[in-house]
Coordinates of C-alpha atoms in Angstrom, one line a residue:
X309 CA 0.0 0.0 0.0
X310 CA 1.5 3.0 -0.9
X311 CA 1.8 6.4 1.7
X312 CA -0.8 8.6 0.8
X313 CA -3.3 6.1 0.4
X314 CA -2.3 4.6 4.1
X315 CA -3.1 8.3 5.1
X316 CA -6.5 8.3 3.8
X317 CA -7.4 4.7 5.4
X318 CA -5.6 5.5 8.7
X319 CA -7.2 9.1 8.7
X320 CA -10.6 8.1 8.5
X321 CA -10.4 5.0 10.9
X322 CA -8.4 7.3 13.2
X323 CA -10.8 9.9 13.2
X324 CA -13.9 7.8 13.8
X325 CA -12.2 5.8 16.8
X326 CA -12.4 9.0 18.9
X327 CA -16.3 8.9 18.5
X328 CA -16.2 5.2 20.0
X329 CA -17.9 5.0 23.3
X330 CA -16.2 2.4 25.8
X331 CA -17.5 -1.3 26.1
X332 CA -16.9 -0.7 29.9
X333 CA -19.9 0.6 31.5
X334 CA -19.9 -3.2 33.3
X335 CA -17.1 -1.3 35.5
X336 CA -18.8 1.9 35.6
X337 CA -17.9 4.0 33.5
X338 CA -20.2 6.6 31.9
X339 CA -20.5 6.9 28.8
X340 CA -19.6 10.6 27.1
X341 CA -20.5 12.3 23.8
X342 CA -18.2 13.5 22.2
X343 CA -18.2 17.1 21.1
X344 CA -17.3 19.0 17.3
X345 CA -14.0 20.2 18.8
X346 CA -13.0 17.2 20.3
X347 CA -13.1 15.9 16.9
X348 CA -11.8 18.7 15.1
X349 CA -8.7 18.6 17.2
X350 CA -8.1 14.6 17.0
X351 CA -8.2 15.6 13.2
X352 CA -5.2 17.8 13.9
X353 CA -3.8 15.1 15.7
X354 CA -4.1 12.1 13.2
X355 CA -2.8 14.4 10.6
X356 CA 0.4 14.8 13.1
X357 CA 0.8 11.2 13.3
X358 CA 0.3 10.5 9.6
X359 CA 2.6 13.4 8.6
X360 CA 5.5 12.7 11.5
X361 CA 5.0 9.2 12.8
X362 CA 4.0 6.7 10.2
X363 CA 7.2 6.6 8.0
X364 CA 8.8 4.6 11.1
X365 CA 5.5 2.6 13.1
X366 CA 4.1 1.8 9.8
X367 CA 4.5 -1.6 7.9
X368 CA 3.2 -0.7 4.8
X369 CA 5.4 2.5 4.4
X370 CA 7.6 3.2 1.3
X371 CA 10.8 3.8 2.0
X372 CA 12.7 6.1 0.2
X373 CA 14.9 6.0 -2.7
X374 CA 18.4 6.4 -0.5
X375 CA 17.7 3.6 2.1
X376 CA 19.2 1.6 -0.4
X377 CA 22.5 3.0 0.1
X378 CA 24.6 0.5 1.5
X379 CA 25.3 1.7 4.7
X380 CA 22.3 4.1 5.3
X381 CA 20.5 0.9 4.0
X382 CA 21.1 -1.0 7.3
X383 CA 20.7 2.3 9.5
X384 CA 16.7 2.7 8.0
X385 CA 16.5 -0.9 8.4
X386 CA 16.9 -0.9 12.0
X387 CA 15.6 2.3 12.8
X388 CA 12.4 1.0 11.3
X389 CA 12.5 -2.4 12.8
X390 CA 13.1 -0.7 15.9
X391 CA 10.3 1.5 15.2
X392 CA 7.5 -0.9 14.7
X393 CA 8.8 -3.0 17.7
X394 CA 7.9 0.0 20.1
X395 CA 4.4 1.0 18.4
X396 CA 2.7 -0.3 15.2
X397 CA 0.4 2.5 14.4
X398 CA -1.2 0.2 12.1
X399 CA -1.6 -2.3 15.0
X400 CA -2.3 0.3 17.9
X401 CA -4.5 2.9 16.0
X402 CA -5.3 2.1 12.4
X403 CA -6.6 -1.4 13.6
X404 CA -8.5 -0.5 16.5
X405 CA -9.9 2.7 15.6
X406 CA -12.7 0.5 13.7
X407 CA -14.6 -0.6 16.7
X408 CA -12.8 0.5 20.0
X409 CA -11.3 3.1 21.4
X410 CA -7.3 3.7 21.6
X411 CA -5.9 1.7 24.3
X412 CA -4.9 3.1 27.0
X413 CA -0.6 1.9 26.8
X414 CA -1.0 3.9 22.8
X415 CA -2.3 6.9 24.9
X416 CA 0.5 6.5 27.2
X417 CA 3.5 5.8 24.9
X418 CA 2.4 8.8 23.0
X419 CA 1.7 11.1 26.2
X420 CA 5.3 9.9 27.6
X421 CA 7.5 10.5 23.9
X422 CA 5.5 14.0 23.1
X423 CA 6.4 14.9 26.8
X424 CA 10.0 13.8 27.0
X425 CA 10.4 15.1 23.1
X426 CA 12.1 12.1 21.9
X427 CA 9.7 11.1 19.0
X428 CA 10.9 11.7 16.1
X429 CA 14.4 11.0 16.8
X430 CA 17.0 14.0 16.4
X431 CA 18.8 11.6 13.6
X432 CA 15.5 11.4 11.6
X433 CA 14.4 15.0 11.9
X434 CA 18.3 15.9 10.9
X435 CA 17.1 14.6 7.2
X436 CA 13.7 15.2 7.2
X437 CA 13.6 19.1 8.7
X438 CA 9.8 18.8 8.6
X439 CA 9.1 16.2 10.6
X440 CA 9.7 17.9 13.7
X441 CA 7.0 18.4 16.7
X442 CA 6.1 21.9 17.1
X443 CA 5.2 23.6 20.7
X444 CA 1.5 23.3 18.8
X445 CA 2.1 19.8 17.7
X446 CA 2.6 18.5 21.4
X447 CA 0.1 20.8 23.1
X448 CA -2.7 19.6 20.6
X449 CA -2.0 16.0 21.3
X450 CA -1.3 15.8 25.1
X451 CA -4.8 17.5 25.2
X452 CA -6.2 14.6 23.1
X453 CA -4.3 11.9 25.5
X454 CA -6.3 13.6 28.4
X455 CA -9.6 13.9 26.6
X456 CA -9.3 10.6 25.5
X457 CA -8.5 9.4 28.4
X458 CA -11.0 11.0 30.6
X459 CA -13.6 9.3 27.7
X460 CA -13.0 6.0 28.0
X461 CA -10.8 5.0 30.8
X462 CA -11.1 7.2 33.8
X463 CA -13.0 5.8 36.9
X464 CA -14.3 8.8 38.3
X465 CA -12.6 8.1 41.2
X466 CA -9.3 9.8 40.9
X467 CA -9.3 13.5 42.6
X468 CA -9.4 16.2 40.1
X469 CA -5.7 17.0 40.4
X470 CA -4.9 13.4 39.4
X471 CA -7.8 12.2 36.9
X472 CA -5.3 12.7 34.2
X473 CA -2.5 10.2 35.5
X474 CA -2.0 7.0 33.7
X475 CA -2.6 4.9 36.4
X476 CA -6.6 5.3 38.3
X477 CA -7.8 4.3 41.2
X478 CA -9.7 0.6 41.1
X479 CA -13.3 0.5 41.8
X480 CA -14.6 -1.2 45.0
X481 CA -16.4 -4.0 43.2
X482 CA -17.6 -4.5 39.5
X483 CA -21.2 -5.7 38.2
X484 CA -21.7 -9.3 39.0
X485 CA -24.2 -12.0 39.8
X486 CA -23.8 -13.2 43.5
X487 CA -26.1 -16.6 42.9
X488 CA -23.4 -17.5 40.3
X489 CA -20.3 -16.4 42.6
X490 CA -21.6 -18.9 45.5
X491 CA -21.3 -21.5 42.8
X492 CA -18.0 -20.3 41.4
X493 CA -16.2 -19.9 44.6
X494 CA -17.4 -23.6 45.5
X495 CA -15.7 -24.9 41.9
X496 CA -12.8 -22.7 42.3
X497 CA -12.0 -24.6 45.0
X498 CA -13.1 -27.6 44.5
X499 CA -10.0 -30.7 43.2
X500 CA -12.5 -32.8 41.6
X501 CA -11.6 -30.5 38.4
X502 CA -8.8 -32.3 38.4
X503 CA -8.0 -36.2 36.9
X504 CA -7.0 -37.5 40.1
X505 CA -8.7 -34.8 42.6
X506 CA -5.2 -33.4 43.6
X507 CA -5.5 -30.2 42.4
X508 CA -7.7 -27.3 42.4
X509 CA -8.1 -23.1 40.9
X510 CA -7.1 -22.1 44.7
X511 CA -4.0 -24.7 45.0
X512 CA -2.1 -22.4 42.2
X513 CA -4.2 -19.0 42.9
X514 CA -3.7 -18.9 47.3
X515 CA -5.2 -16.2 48.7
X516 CA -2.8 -16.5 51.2
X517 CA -0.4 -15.6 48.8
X518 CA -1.9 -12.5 47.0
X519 CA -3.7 -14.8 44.1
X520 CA -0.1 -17.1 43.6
X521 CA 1.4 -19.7 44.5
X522 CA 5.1 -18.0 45.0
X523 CA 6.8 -20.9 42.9
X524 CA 8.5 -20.3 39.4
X525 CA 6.3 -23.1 37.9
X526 CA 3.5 -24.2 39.7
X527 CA 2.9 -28.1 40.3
X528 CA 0.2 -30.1 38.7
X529 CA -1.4 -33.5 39.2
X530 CA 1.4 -36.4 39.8
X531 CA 4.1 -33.5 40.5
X532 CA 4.3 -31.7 37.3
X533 CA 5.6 -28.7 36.5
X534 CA 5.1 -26.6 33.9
X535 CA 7.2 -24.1 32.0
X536 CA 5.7 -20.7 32.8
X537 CA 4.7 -18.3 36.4
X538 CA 1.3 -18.8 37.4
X539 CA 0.1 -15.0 37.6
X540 CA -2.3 -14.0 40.3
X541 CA -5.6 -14.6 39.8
X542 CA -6.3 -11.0 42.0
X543 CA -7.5 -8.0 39.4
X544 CA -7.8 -10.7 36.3
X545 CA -11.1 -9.1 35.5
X546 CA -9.3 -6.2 34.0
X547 CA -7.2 -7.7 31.6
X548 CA -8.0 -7.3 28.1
X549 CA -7.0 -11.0 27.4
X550 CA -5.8 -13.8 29.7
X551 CA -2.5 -15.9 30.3
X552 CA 0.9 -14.5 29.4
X553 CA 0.3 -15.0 25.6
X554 CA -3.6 -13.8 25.4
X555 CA -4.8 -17.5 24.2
X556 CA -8.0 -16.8 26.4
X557 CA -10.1 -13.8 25.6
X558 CA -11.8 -13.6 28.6
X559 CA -12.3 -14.9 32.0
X560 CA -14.4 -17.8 31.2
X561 CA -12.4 -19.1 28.2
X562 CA -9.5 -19.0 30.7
X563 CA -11.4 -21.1 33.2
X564 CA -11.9 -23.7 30.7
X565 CA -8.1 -24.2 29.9
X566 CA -6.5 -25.5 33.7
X567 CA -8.6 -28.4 33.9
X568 CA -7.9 -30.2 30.6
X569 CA -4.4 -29.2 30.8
X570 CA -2.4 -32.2 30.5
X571 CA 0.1 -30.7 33.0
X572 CA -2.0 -28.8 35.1
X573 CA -5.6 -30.8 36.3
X574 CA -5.2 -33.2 33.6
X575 CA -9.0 -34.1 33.3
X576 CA -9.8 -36.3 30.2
X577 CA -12.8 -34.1 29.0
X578 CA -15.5 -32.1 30.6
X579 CA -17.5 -35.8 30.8
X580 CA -14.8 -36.7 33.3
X581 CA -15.8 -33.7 35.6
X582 CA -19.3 -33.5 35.2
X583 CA -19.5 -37.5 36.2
X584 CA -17.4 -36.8 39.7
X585 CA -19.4 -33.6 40.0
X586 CA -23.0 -35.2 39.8
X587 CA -22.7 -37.5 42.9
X588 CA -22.7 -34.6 44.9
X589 CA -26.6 -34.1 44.9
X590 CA -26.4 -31.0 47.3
X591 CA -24.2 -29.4 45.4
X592 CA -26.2 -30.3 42.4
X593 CA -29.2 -29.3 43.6
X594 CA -27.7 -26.0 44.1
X595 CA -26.5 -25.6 40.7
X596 CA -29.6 -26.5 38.9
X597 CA -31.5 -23.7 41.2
X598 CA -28.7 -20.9 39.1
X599 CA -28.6 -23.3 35.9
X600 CA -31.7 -24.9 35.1
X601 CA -30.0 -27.0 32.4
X602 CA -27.0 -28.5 34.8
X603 CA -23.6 -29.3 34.6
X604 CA -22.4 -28.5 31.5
X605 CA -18.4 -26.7 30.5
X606 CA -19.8 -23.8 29.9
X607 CA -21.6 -23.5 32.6
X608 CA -19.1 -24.2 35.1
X609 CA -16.7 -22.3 33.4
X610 CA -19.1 -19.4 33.6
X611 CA -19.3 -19.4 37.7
X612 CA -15.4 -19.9 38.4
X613 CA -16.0 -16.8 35.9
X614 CA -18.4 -14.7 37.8
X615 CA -16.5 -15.7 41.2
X616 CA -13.1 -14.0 39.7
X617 CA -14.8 -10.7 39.3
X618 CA -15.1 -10.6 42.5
X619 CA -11.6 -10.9 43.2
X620 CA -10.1 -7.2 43.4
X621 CA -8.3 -5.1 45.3
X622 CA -9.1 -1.4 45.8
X623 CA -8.1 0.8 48.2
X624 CA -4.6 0.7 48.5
X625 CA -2.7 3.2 49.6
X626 CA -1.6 4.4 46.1
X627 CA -5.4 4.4 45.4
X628 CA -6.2 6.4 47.9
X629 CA -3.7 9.1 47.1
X630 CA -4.9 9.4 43.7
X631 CA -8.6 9.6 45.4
X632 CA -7.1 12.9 46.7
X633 CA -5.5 11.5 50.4
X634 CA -1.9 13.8 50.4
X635 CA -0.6 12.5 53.1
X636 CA -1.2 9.0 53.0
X637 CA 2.5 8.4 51.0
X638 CA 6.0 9.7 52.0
X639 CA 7.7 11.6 49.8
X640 CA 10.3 8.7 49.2
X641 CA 6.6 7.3 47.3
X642 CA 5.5 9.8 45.4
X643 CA 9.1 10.2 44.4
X644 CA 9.3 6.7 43.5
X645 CA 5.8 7.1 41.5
X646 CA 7.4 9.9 39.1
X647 CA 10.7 7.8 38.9
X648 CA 7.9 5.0 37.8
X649 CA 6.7 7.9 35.1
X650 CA 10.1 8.9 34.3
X651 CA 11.5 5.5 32.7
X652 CA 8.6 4.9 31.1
X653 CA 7.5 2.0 33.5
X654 CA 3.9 3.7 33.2
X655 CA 3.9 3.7 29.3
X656 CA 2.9 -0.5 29.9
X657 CA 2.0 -0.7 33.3
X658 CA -1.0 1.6 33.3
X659 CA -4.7 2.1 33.8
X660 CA -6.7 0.9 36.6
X661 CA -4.7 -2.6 37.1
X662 CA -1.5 -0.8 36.6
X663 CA -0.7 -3.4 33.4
X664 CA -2.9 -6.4 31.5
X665 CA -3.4 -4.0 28.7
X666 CA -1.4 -4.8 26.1
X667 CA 1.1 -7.0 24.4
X668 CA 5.2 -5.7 24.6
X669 CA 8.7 -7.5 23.8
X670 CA 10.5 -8.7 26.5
X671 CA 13.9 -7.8 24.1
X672 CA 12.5 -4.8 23.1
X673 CA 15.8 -3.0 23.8
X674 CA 18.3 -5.3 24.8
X675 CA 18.2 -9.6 24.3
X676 CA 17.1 -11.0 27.5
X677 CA 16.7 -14.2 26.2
X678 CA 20.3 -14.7 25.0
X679 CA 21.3 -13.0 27.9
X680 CA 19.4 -15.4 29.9
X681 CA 20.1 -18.6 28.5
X682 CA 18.6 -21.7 29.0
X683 CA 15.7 -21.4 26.3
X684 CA 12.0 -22.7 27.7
X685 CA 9.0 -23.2 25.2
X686 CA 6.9 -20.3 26.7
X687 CA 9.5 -18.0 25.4
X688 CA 7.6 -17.7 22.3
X689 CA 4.7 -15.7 24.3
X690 CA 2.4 -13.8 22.0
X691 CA 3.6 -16.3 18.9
X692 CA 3.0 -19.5 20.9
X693 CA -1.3 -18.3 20.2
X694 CA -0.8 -16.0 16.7
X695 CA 1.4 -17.9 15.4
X696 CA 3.3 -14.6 13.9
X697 CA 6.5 -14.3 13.6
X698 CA 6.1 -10.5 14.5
X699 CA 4.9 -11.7 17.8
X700 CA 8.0 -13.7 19.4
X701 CA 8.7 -12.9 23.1
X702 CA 5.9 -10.2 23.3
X703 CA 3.8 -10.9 26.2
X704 CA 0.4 -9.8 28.6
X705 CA 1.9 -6.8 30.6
X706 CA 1.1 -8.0 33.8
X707 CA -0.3 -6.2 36.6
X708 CA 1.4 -4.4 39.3
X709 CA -1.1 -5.1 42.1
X710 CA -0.1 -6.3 45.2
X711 CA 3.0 -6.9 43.3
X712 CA 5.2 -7.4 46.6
X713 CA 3.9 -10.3 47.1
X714 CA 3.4 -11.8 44.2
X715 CA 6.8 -12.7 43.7
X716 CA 8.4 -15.0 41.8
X717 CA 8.6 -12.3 38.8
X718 CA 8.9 -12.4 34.9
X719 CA 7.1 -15.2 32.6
X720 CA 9.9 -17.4 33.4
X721 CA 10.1 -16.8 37.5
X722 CA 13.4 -16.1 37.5
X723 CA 13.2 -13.4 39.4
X724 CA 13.2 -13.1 42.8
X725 CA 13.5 -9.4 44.4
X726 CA 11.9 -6.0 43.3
X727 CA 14.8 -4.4 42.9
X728 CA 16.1 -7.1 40.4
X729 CA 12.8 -6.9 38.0
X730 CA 13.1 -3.1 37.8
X731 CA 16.8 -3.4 36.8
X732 CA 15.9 -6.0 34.4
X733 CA 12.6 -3.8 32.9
X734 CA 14.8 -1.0 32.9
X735 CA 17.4 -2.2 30.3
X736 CA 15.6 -4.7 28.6
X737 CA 12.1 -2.9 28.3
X738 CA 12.9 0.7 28.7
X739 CA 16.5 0.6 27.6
X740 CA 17.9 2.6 30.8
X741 CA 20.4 1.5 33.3
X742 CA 18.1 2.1 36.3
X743 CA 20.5 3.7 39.0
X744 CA 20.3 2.0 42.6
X745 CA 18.7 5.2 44.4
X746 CA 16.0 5.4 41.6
X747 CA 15.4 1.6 42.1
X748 CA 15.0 2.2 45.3
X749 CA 12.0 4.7 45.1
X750 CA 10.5 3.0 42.5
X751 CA 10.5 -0.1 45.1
X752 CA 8.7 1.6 47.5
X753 CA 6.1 3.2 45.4
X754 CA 5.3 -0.4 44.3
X755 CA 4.6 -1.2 47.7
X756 CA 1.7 0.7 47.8
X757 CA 0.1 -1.2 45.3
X758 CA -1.3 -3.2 48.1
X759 CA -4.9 -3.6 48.5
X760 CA -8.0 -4.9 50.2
X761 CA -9.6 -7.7 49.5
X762 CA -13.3 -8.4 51.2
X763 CA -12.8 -5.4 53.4
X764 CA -8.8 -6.6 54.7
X765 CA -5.2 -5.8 53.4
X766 CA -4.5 -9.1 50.9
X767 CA -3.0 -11.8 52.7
X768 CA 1.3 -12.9 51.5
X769 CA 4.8 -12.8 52.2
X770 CA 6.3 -9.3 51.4
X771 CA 9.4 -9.6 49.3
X772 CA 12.7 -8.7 51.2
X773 CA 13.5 -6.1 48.5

């Protein structure tokens, strides 16, 4: 596809994704018209993008005639490849403008690269003089970031002074149906899910230990072990997809996968289950009151479902400084918070789960895999579902929540401290060597990310650093 007509197809998506209204009101969001200005000035602001952004976050851009130069040749090449590795407009606008609004990380990566002026780089503006952001360019789109955001992905919760942070405050509880949840929370506990009634949701997913198990793989029936951290289950209802590589759209589908898992529960079929599950007549009888037509997968799959909604955590202490609270974190905190903004932490980890919104490379800036060693088949991440080869080693952003205790960290569990998995997201994500003092703050602002759960602080073992 050539440029300019990339630029009519982008424009027009682009522009009509600002009129989306969000699919959210299940968490209580309101929905908001949008007005002629509004629209007028995300014109402005697609035409910025299309005229300043595209020629390096675009896949079907034309390159031109000198990047076949040898030696500027390889330069483009990686510029661009580095390029659509950070953001894929066509991916992260073009695509979604059709039925949803921007996400939430786009907003953010933008918001962070318009405010730090690195986008375009100095090395690409050096060649192409008109490329560069004007004081106009940034103050039309941070006001777009902000009205989008306020749109579709604020709470209503955050203090006026704060709505327009990246990160909001979690509600206390989201839409559910309780008659399911009794059912769910029964299921989610129960080991007959499993081949040889070993294992159960809970034995991976303690809430003793925020929602984990604190082991780098967890254990299935007869001992196994996988090849991949079990995340916590705590604040899965916000994710836009589940697992590390976004195989299950949605809570349900996700619920569904454990139990047949050859590794995990190991149960033959959903026959297998439903046969151990209909002896017990009481709790039979109880099901059939909530679903008339019985055991079936779906139907169990749809109260372990329901019972996970139930299973956030507001009102932590970071939440209730953004709810307007000043004094409720040190300085030391909200120093730590703006170190969190500063290296770009919040351009992933955002929005009202701090993370599960997106897809990003674990290399993005530096190999961690060959630095690693020691290959494991889950490195594959997003590719392991798509099947794309554009997709190797990205993976589900995953929330910060409670994150102090949720330890073992990264897909692969190999780490064990705080301080080590901001290092490690520093140069491999953001592509900064972190200093020690900044690690520090960062540390404890990440503490705060503790919550409640059922009206108490959630239950675990802090991580020493």
């Amino acid at each position: 596809m050539k440029f300019s007509s990339l630029m009519l197809v982008a424009s027009s998506a682009l522009i009509a994704s600002i009129a989306v209204l969000p699919a959210s009101e299940s968490f209580g969001v309101e929905k908001k018209v949008l007005t002629k200005a509004q629209m007028e000035k995300f014109s402005k602001v697609s035409g910025i993008v299309l005229d300043k952004c595209m020629a390096c976050h675009s896949r079907d851009y034309d390159l031109p005639f000198y990047a076949k130069i040898p030696g500027i040749k390889e330069i483009i090449e990686k510029d661009f490849n580095d390029g659509l590795r950070a953001m894929d407009l066509n991916q992260e606008l073009v695509g979604v403008a059709k039925d949803k609004p921007v996400s939430e990380p786009t907003l953010a990566k933008m918001e962070w690269v318009i405010k730090n002026e690195t986008m375009p780089p100095a090395k690409f503006t050096a060649v192409h003089w008109g490329s560069k952001i004007t004081a106009e360019d940034r103050k039309t789109i941070l006001e777009w970031v902000a009205e989008n955001r306020a749109a579709h992905y604020a709470t209503g919760l955050a203090s006026k002074e704060n709505a327009n942070e990246p990160l909001q405050p979690l509600p206390d509880k989201i839409l559910y149906d309780s008659k399911k949840v009794v059912l769910g929370e029964k299921l989610f506990k129960d080991k007959r899910l499993s081949s040889d009634n070993t294992v159960a949701c809970e034995s991976c997913h303690a809430f003793d230990k925020a929602g984990t198990d604190n082991k780098r793989f967890s254990e299935g029936v007869r001992a196994q072990l996988g090849d991949i951290n079990a995340p916590t289950v705590f604040n899965a209802a916000f994710n836009i997809k589940q697992f590390w590589n976004g195989r299950a759209a949605d809570l349900q589908e996700q619920a569904g996968g454990p139990p047949l898992n050859p590794i995990e529960m190991a149960s033959k079929d959903w026959n297998e289950i439903i046969a151990k599950l209909q002896q017990d007549e009481v709790l039979t009888n109880e099901f059939k009151m909530v679903y008339p037509d019985g055991w079936t997968d779906n139907n169990i799959t749809n109260a372990i479902a329901e019972y996970e909604k139930t299973l956030i955590t507001p009102n932590s202490r970071f939440d209730k400084w953004l709810k307007g609270d000043k004094k409720v974190l040190t300085d030391e905190e909200i120093q730590g918070y703006e170190r969190f903004k500063q290296y770009r932490c919040s351009s992933c980890h955002v929005g009202q789960a701090v993370g599960g919104q997106s897809f990003e490379y674990m290399d993005l800036k530096k190999d961690y895999f060959a630095d690693r060693g020691n290959p494991l088949g889950s490195d594959a991440g997003l590719q392991g579902f798509t099947g794309k080869d554009q997709d190797l080693h990205k993976f589900k952003v995953p929330t910060l929540r409670n994150i102090e205790m949720t330890w073992p960290y990264m897909h692969d569990g190999t780490v064990q401290t705080l301080d080590e998995a901001v290092r490690i997201m520093g140069i491999y994500l953001s592509g900064m060597d972190i200093p020690e003092s900044d690690r520090k703050l960062i540390v404890a602002f990440l503490r705060t990310l503790t919550g409640e759960w059922n009206g108490e602080l959630v239950k675990g073992t802090p991580v020493n650093q």
